[in-house]
GROMACS .gro file of N, CA, C and O in nm:
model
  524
    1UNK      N    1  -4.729   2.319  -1.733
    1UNK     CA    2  -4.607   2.258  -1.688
    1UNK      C    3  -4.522   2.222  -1.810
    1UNK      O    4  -4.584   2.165  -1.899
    2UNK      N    5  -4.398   2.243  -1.831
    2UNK     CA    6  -4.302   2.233  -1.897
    2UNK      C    7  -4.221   2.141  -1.873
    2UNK      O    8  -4.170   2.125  -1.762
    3UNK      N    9  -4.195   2.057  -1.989
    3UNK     CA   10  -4.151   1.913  -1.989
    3UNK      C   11  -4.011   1.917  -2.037
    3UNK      O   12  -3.982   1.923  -2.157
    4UNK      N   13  -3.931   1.913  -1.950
    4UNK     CA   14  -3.722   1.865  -1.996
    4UNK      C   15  -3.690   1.773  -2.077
    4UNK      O   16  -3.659   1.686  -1.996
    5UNK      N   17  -3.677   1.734  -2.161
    5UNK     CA   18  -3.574   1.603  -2.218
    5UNK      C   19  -3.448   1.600  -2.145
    5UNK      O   20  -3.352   1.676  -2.132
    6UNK      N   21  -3.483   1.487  -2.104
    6UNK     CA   22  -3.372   1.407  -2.019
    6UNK      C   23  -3.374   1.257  -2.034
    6UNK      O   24  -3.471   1.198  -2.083
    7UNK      N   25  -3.258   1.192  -1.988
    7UNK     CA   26  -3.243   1.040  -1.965
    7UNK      C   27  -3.286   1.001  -1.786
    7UNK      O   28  -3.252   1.036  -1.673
    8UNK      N   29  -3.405   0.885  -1.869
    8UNK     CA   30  -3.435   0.844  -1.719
    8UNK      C   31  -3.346   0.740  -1.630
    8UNK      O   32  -3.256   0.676  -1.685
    9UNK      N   33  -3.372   0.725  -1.495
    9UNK     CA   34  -3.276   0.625  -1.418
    9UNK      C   35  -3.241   0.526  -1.487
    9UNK      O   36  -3.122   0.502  -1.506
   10UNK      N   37  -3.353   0.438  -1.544
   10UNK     CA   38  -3.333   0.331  -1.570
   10UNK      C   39  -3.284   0.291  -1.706
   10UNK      O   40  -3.239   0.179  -1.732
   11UNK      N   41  -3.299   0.412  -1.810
   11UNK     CA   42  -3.199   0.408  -1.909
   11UNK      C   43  -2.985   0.448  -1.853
   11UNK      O   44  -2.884   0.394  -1.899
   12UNK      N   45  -2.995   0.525  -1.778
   12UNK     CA   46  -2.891   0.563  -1.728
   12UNK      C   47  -2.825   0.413  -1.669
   12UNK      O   48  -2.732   0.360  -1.731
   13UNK      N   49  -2.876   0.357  -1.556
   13UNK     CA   50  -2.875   0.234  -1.531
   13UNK      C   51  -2.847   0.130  -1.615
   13UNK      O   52  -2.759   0.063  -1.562
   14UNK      N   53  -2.884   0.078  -1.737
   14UNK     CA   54  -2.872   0.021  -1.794
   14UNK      C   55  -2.752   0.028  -1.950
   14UNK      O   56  -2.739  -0.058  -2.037
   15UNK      N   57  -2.672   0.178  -1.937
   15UNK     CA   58  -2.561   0.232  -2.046
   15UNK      C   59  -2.483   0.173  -1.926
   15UNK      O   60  -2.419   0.072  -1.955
   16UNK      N   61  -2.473   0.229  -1.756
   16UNK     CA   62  -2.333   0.146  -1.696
   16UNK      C   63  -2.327   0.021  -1.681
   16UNK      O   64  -2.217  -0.035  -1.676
   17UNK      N   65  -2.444  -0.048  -1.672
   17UNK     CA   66  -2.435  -0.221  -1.656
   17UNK      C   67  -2.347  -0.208  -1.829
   17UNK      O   68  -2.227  -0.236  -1.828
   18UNK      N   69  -2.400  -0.174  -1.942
   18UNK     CA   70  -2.328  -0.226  -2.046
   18UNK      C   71  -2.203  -0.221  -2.064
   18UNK      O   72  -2.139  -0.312  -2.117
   19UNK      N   73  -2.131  -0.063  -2.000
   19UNK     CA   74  -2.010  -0.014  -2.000
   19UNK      C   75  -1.933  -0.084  -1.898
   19UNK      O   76  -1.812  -0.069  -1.912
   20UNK      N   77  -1.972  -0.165  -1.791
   20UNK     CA   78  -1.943  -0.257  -1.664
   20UNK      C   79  -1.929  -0.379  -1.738
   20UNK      O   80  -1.819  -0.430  -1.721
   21UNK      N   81  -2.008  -0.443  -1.818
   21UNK     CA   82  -1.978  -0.566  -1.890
   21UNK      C   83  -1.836  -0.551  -2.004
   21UNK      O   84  -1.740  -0.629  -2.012
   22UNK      N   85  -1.857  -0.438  -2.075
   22UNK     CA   86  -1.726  -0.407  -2.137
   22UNK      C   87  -1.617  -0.432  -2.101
   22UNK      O   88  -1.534  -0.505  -2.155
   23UNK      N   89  -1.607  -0.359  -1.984
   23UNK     CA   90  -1.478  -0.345  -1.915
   23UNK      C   91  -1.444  -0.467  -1.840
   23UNK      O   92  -1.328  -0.480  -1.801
   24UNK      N   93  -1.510  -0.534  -1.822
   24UNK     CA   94  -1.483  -0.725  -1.735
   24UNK      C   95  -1.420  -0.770  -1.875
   24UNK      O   96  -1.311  -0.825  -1.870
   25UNK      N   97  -1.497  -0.745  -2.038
   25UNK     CA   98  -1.433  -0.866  -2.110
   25UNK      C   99  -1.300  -0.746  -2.143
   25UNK      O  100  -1.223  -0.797  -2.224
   26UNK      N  101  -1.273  -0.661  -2.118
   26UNK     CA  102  -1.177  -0.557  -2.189
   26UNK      C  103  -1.010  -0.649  -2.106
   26UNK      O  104  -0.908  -0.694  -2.158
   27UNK      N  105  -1.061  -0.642  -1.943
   27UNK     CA  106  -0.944  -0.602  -1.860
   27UNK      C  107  -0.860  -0.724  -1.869
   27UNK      O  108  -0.738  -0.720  -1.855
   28UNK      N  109  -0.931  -0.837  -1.894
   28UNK     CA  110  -0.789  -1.010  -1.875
   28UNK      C  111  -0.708  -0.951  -2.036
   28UNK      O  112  -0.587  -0.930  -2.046
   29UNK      N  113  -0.764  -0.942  -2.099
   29UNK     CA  114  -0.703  -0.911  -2.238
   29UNK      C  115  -0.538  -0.781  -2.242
   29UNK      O  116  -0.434  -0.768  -2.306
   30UNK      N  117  -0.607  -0.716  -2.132
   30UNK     CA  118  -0.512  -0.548  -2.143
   30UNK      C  119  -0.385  -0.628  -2.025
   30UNK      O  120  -0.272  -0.580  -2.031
   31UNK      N  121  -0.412  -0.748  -1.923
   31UNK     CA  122  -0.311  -0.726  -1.824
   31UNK      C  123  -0.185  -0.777  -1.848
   31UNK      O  124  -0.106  -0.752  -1.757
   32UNK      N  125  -0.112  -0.878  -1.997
   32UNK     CA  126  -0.011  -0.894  -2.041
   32UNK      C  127   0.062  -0.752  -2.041
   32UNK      O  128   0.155  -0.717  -1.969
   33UNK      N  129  -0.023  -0.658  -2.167
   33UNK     CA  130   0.058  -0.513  -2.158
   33UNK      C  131   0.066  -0.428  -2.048
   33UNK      O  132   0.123  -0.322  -2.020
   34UNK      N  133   0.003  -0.493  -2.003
   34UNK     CA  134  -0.009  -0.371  -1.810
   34UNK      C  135   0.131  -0.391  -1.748
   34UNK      O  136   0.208  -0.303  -1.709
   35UNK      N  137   0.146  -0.523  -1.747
   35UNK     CA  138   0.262  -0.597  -1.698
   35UNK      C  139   0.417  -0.585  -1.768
   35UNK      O  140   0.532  -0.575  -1.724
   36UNK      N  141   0.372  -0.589  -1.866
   36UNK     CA  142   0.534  -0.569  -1.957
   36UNK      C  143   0.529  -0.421  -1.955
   36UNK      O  144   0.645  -0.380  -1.960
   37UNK      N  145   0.415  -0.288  -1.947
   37UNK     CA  146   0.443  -0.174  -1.912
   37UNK      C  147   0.507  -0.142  -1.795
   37UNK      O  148   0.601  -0.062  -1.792
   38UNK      N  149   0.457  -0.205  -1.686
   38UNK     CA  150   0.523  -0.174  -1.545
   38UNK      C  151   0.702  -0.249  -1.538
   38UNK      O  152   0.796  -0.203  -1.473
   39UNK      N  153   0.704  -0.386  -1.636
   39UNK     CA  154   0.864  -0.419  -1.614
   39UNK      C  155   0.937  -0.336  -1.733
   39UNK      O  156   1.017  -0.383  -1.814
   40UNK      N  157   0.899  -0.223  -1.727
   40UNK     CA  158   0.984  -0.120  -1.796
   40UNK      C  159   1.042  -0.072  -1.759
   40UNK      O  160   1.151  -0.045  -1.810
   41UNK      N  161   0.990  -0.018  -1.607
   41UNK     CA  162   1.048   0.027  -1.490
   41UNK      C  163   1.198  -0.063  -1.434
   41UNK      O  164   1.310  -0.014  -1.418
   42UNK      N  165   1.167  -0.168  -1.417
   42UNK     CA  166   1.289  -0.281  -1.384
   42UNK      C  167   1.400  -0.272  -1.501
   42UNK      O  168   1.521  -0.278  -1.483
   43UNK      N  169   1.353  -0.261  -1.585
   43UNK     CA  170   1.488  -0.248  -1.726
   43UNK      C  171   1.535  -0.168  -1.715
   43UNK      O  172   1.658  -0.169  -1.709
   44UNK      N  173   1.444  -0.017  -1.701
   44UNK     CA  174   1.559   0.143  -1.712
   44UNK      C  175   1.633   0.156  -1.547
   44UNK      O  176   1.734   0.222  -1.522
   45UNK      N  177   1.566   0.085  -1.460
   45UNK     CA  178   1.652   0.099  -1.321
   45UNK      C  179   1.735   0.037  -1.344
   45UNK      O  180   1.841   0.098  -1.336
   46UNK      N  181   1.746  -0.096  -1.382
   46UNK     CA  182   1.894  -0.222  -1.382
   46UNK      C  183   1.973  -0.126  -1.488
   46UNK      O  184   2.076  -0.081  -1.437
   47UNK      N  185   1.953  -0.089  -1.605
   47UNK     CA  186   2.030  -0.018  -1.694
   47UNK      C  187   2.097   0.111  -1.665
   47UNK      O  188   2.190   0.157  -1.731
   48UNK      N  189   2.038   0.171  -1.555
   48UNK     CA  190   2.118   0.301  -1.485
   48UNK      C  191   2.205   0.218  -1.409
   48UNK      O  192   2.325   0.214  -1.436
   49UNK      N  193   2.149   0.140  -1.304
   49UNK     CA  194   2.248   0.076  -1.212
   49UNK      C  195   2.365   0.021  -1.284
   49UNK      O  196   2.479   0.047  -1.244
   50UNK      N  197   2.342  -0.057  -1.395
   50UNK     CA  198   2.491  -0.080  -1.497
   50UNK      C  199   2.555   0.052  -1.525
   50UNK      O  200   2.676   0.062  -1.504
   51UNK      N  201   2.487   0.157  -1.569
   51UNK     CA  202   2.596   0.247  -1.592
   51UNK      C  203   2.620   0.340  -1.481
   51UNK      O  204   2.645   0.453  -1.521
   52UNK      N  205   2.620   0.331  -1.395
   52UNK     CA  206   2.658   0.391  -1.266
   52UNK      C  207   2.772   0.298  -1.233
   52UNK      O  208   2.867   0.360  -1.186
   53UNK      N  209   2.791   0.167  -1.243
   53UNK     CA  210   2.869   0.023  -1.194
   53UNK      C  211   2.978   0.050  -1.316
   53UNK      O  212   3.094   0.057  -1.275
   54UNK      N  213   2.962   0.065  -1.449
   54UNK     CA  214   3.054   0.125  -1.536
   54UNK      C  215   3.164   0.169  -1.517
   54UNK      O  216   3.276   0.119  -1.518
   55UNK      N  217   3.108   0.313  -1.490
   55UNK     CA  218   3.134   0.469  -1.463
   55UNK      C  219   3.219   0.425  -1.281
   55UNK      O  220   3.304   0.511  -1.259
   56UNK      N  221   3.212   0.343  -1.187
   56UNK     CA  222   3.276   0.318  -1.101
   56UNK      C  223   3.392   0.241  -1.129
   56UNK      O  224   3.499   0.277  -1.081
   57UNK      N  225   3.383   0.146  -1.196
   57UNK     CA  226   3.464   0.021  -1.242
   57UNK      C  227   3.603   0.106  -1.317
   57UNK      O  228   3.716   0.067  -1.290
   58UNK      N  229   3.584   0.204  -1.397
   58UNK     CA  230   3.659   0.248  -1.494
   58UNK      C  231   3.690   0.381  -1.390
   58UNK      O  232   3.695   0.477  -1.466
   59UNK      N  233   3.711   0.426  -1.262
   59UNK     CA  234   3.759   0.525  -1.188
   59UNK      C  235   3.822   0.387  -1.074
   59UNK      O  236   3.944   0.386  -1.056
   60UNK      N  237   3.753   0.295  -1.014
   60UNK     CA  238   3.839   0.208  -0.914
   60UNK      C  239   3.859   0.103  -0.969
   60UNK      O  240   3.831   0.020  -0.883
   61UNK      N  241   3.892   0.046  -1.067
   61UNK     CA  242   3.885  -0.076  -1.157
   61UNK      C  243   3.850  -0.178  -1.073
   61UNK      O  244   3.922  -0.278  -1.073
   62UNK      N  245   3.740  -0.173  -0.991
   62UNK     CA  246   3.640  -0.288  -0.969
   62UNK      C  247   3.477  -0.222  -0.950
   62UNK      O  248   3.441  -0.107  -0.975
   63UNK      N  249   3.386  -0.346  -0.895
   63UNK     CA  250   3.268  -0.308  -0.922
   63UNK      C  251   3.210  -0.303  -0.731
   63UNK      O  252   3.256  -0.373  -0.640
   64UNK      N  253   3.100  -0.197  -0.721
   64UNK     CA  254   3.072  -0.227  -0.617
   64UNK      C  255   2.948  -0.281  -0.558
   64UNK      O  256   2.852  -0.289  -0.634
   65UNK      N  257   2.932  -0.323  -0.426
   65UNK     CA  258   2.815  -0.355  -0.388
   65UNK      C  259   2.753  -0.299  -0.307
   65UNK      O  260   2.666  -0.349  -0.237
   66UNK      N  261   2.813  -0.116  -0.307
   66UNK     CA  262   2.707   0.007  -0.237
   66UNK      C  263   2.664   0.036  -0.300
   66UNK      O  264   2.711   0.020  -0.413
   67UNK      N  265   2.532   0.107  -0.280
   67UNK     CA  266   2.481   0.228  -0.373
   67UNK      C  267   2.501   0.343  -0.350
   67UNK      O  268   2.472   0.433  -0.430
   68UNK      N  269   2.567   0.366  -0.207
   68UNK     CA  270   2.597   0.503  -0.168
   68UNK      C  271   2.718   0.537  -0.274
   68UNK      O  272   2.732   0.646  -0.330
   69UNK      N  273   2.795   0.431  -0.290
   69UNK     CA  274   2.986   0.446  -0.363
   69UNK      C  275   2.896   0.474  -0.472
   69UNK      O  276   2.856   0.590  -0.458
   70UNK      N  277   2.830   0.403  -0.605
   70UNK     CA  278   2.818   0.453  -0.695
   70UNK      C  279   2.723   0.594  -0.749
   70UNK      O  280   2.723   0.668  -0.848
   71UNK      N  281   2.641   0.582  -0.615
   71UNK     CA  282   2.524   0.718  -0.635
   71UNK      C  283   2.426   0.640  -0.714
   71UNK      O  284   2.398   0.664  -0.831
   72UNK      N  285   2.373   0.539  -0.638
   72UNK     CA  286   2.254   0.524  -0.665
   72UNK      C  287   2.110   0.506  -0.561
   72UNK      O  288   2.068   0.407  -0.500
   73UNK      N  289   2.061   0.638  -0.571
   73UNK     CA  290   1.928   0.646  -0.479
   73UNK      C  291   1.784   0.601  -0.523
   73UNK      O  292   1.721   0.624  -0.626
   74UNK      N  293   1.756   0.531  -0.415
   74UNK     CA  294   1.615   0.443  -0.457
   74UNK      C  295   1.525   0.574  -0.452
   74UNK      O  296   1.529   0.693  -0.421
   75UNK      N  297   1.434   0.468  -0.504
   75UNK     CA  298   1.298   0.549  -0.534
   75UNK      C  299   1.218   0.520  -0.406
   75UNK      O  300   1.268   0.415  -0.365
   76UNK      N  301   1.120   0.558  -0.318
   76UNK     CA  302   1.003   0.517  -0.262
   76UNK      C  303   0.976   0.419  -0.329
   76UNK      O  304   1.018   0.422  -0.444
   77UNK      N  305   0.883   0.278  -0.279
   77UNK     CA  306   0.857   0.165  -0.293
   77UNK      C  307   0.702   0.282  -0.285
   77UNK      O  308   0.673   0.387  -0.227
   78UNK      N  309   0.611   0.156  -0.412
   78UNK     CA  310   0.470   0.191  -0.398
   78UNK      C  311   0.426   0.154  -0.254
   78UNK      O  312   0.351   0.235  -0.200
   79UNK      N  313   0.456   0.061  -0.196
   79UNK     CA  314   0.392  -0.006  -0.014
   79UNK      C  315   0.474   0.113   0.087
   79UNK      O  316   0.477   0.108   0.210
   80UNK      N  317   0.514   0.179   0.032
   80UNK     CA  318   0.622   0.304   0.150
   80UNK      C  319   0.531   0.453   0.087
   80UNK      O  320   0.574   0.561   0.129
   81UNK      N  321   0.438   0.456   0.012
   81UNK     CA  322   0.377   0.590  -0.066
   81UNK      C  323   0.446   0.659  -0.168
   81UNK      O  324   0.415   0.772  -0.206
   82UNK      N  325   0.549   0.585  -0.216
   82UNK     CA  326   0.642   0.637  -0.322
   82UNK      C  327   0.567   0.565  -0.488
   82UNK      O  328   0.446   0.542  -0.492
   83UNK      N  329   0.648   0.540  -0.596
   83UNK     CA  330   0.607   0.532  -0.713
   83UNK      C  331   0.728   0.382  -0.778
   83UNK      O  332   0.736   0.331  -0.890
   84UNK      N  333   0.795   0.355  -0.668
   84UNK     CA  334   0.823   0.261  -0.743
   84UNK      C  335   0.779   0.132  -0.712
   84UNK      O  336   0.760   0.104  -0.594
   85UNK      N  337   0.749  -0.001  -0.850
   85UNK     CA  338   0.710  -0.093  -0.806
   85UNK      C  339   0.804  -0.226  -0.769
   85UNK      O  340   0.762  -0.332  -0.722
   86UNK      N  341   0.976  -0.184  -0.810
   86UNK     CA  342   1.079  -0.287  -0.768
   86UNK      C  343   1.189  -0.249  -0.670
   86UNK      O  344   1.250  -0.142  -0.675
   87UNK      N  345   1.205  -0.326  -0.599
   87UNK     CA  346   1.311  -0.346  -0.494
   87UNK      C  347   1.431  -0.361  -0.591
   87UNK      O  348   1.446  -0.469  -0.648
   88UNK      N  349   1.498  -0.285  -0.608
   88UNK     CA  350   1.657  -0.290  -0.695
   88UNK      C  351   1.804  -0.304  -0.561
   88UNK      O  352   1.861  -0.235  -0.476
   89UNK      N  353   1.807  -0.441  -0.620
   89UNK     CA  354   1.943  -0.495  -0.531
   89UNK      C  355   2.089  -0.531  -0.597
   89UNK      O  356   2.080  -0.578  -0.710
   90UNK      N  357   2.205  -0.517  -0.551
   90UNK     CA  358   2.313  -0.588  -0.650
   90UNK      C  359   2.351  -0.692  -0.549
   90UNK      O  360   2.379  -0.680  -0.429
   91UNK      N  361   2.344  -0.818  -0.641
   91UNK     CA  362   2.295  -0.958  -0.560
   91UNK      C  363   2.469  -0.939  -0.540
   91UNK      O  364   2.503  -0.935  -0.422
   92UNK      N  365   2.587  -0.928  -0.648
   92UNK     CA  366   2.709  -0.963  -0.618
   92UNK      C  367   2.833  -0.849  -0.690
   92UNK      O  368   2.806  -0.780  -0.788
   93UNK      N  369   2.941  -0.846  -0.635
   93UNK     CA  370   3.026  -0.716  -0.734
   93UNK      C  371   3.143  -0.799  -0.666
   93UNK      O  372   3.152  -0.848  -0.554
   94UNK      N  373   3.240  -0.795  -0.791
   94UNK     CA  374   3.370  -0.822  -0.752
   94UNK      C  375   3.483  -0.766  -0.840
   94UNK      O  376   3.452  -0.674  -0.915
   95UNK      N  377   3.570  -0.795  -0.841
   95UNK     CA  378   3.666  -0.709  -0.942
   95UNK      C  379   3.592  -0.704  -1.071
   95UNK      O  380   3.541  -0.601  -1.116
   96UNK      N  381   3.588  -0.808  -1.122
   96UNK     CA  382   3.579  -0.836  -1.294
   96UNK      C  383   3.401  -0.861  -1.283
   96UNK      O  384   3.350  -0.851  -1.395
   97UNK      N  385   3.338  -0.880  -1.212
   97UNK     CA  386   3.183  -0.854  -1.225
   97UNK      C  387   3.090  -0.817  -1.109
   97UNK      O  388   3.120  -0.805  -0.990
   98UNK      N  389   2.972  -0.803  -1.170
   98UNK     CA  390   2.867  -0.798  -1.078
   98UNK      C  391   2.735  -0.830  -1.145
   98UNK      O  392   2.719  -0.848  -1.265
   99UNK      N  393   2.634  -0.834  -1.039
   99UNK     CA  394   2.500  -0.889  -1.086
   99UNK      C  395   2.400  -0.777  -1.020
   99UNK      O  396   2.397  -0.777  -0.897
  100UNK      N  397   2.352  -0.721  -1.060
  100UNK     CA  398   2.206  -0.666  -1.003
  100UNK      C  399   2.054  -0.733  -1.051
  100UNK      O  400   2.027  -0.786  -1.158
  101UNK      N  401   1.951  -0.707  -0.909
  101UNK     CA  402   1.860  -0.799  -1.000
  101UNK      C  403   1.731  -0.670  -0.898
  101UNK      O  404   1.752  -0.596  -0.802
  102UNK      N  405   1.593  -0.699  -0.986
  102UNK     CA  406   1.527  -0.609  -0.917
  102UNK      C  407   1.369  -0.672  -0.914
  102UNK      O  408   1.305  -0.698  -1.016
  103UNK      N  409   1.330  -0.687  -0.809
  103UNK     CA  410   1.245  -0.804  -0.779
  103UNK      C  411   1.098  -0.703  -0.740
  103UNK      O  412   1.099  -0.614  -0.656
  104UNK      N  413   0.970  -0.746  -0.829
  104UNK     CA  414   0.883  -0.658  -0.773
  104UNK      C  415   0.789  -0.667  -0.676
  104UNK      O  416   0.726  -0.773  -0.671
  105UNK      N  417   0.757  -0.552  -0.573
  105UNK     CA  418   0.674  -0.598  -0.469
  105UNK      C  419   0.544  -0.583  -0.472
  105UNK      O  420   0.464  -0.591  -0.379
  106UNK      N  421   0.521  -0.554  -0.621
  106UNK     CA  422   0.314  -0.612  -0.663
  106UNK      C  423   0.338  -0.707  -0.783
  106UNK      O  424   0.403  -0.718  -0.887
  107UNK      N  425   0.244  -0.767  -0.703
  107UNK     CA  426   0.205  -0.901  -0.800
  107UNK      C  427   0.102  -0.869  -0.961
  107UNK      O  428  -0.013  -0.909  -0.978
  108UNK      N  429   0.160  -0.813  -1.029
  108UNK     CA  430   0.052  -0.733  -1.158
  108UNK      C  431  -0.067  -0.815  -1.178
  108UNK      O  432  -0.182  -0.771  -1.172
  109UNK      N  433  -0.026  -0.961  -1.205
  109UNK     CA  434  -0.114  -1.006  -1.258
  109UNK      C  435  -0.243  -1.102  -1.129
  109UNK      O  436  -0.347  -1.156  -1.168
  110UNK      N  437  -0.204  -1.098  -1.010
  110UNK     CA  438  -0.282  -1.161  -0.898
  110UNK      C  439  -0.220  -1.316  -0.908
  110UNK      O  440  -0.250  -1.386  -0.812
  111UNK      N  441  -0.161  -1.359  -0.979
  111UNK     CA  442  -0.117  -1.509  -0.980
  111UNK      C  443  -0.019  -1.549  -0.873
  111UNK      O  444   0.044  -1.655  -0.867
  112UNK      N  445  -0.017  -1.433  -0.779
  112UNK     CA  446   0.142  -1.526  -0.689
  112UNK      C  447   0.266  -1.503  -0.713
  112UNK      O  448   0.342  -1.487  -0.617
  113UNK      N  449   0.326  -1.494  -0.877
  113UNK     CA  450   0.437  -1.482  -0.879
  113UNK      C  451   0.448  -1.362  -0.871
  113UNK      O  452   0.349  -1.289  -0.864
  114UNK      N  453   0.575  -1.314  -0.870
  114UNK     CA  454   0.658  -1.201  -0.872
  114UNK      C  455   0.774  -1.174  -0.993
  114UNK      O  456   0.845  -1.262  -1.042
  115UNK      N  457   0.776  -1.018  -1.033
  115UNK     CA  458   0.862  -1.055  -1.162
  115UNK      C  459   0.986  -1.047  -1.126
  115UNK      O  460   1.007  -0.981  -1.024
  116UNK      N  461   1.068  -1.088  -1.173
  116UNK     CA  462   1.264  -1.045  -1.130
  116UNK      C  463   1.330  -1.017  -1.272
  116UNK      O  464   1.309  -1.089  -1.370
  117UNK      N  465   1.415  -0.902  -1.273
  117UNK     CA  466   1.501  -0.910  -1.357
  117UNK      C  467   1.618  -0.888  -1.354
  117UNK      O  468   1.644  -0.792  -1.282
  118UNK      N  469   1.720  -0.945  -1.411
  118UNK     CA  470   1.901  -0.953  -1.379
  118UNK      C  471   1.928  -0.863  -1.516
  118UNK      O  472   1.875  -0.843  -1.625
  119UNK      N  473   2.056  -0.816  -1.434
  119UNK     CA  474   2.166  -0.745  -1.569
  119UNK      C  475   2.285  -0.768  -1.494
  119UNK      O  476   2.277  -0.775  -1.371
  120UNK      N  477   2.395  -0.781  -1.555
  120UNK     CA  478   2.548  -0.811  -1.552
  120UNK      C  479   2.653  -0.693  -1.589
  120UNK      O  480   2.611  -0.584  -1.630
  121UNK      N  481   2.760  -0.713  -1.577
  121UNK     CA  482   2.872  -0.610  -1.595
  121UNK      C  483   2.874  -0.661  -1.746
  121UNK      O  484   2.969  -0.612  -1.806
  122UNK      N  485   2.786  -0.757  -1.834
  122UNK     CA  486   2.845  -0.715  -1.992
  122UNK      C  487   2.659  -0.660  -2.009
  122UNK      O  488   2.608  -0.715  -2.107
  123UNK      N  489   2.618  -0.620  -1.977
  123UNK     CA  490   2.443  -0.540  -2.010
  123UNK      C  491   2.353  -0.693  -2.045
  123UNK      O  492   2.253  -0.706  -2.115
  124UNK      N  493   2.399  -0.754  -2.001
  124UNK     CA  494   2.283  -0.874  -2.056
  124UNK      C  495   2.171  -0.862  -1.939
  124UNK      O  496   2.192  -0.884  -1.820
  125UNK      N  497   2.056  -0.826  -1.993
  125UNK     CA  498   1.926  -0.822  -1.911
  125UNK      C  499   1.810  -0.923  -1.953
  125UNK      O  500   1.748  -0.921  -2.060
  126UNK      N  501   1.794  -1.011  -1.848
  126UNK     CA  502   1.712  -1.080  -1.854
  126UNK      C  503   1.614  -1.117  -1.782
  126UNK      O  504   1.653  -1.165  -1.675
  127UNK      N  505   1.446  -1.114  -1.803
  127UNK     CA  506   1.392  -1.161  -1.691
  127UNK      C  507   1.402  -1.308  -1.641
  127UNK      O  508   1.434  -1.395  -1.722
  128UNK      N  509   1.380  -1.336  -1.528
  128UNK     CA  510   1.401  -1.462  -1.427
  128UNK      C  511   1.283  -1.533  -1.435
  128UNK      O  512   1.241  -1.637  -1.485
  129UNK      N  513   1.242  -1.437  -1.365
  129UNK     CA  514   1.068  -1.508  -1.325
  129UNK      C  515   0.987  -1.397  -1.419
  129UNK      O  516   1.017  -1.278  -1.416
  130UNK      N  517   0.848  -1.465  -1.525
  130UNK     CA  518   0.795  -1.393  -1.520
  130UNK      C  519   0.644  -1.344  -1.477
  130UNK      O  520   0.563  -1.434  -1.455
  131UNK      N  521   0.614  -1.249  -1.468
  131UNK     CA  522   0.454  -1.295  -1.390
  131UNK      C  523   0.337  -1.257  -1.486
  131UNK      O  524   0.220  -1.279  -1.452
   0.00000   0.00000   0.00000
């Protein structure tokens, strides 16, 4: 009878418990950047939506509060099977301004809050809430 070198169960068993402990102390550490990765998404959407609001303002010299008038189409929401994780709204538009803000519908970090971020007709982007 001819004998294999191989790894037994219980060595096998005992590399994923270690690689399982890893990854518990790895993941609280990684979810700040998880989070400021995903509100990346909220910055380059509010920053198109300003220059779409621009690009309207300077053809009807005011700002609007469609997205159909300026051509701006949402993405699928991640809870609808799509890829995005913020609801992008323009809270207000009037001649001389407007506000868009884009509020997300996963909670990154499990704490409850939710992140929001605003931009204005002069590009000032700021987050509100952060999570």
């Amino acid at each position: 009878m001819r004998r294999v070198k191989a790894f037994t169960l219980t060595e096998l068993l005992v590399v994923l418990i270690i690689i399982g402990i890893l990854v518990l102390l790895a993941v609280p550490n990684l979810m700040p950047l998880i989070s400021r990765a995903r509100s990346t998404e909220a910055k380059l959407q509010l920053d198109f939506v300003h220059q779409l609001e621009k690009s309207y303002f300077y053809m009807y010299s005011r700002y609007s509060d469609d997205f159909e008038e300026i051509g701006y189409e949402h993405e699928k929401l991640v809870s609808e099977g799509g890829t995005a994780n913020y609801v992008i709204e323009i809270v207000e538009a009037s001649t001389n301004s407007f506000k868009a803000k884009a509020t997300a519908i996963v909670d990154f970090d499990g704490d409850g809050t939710f992140n929001v971020w605003e931009i204005d007709q002069d590009k000032n982007l700021k987050e509100v809430v952060k999570d």
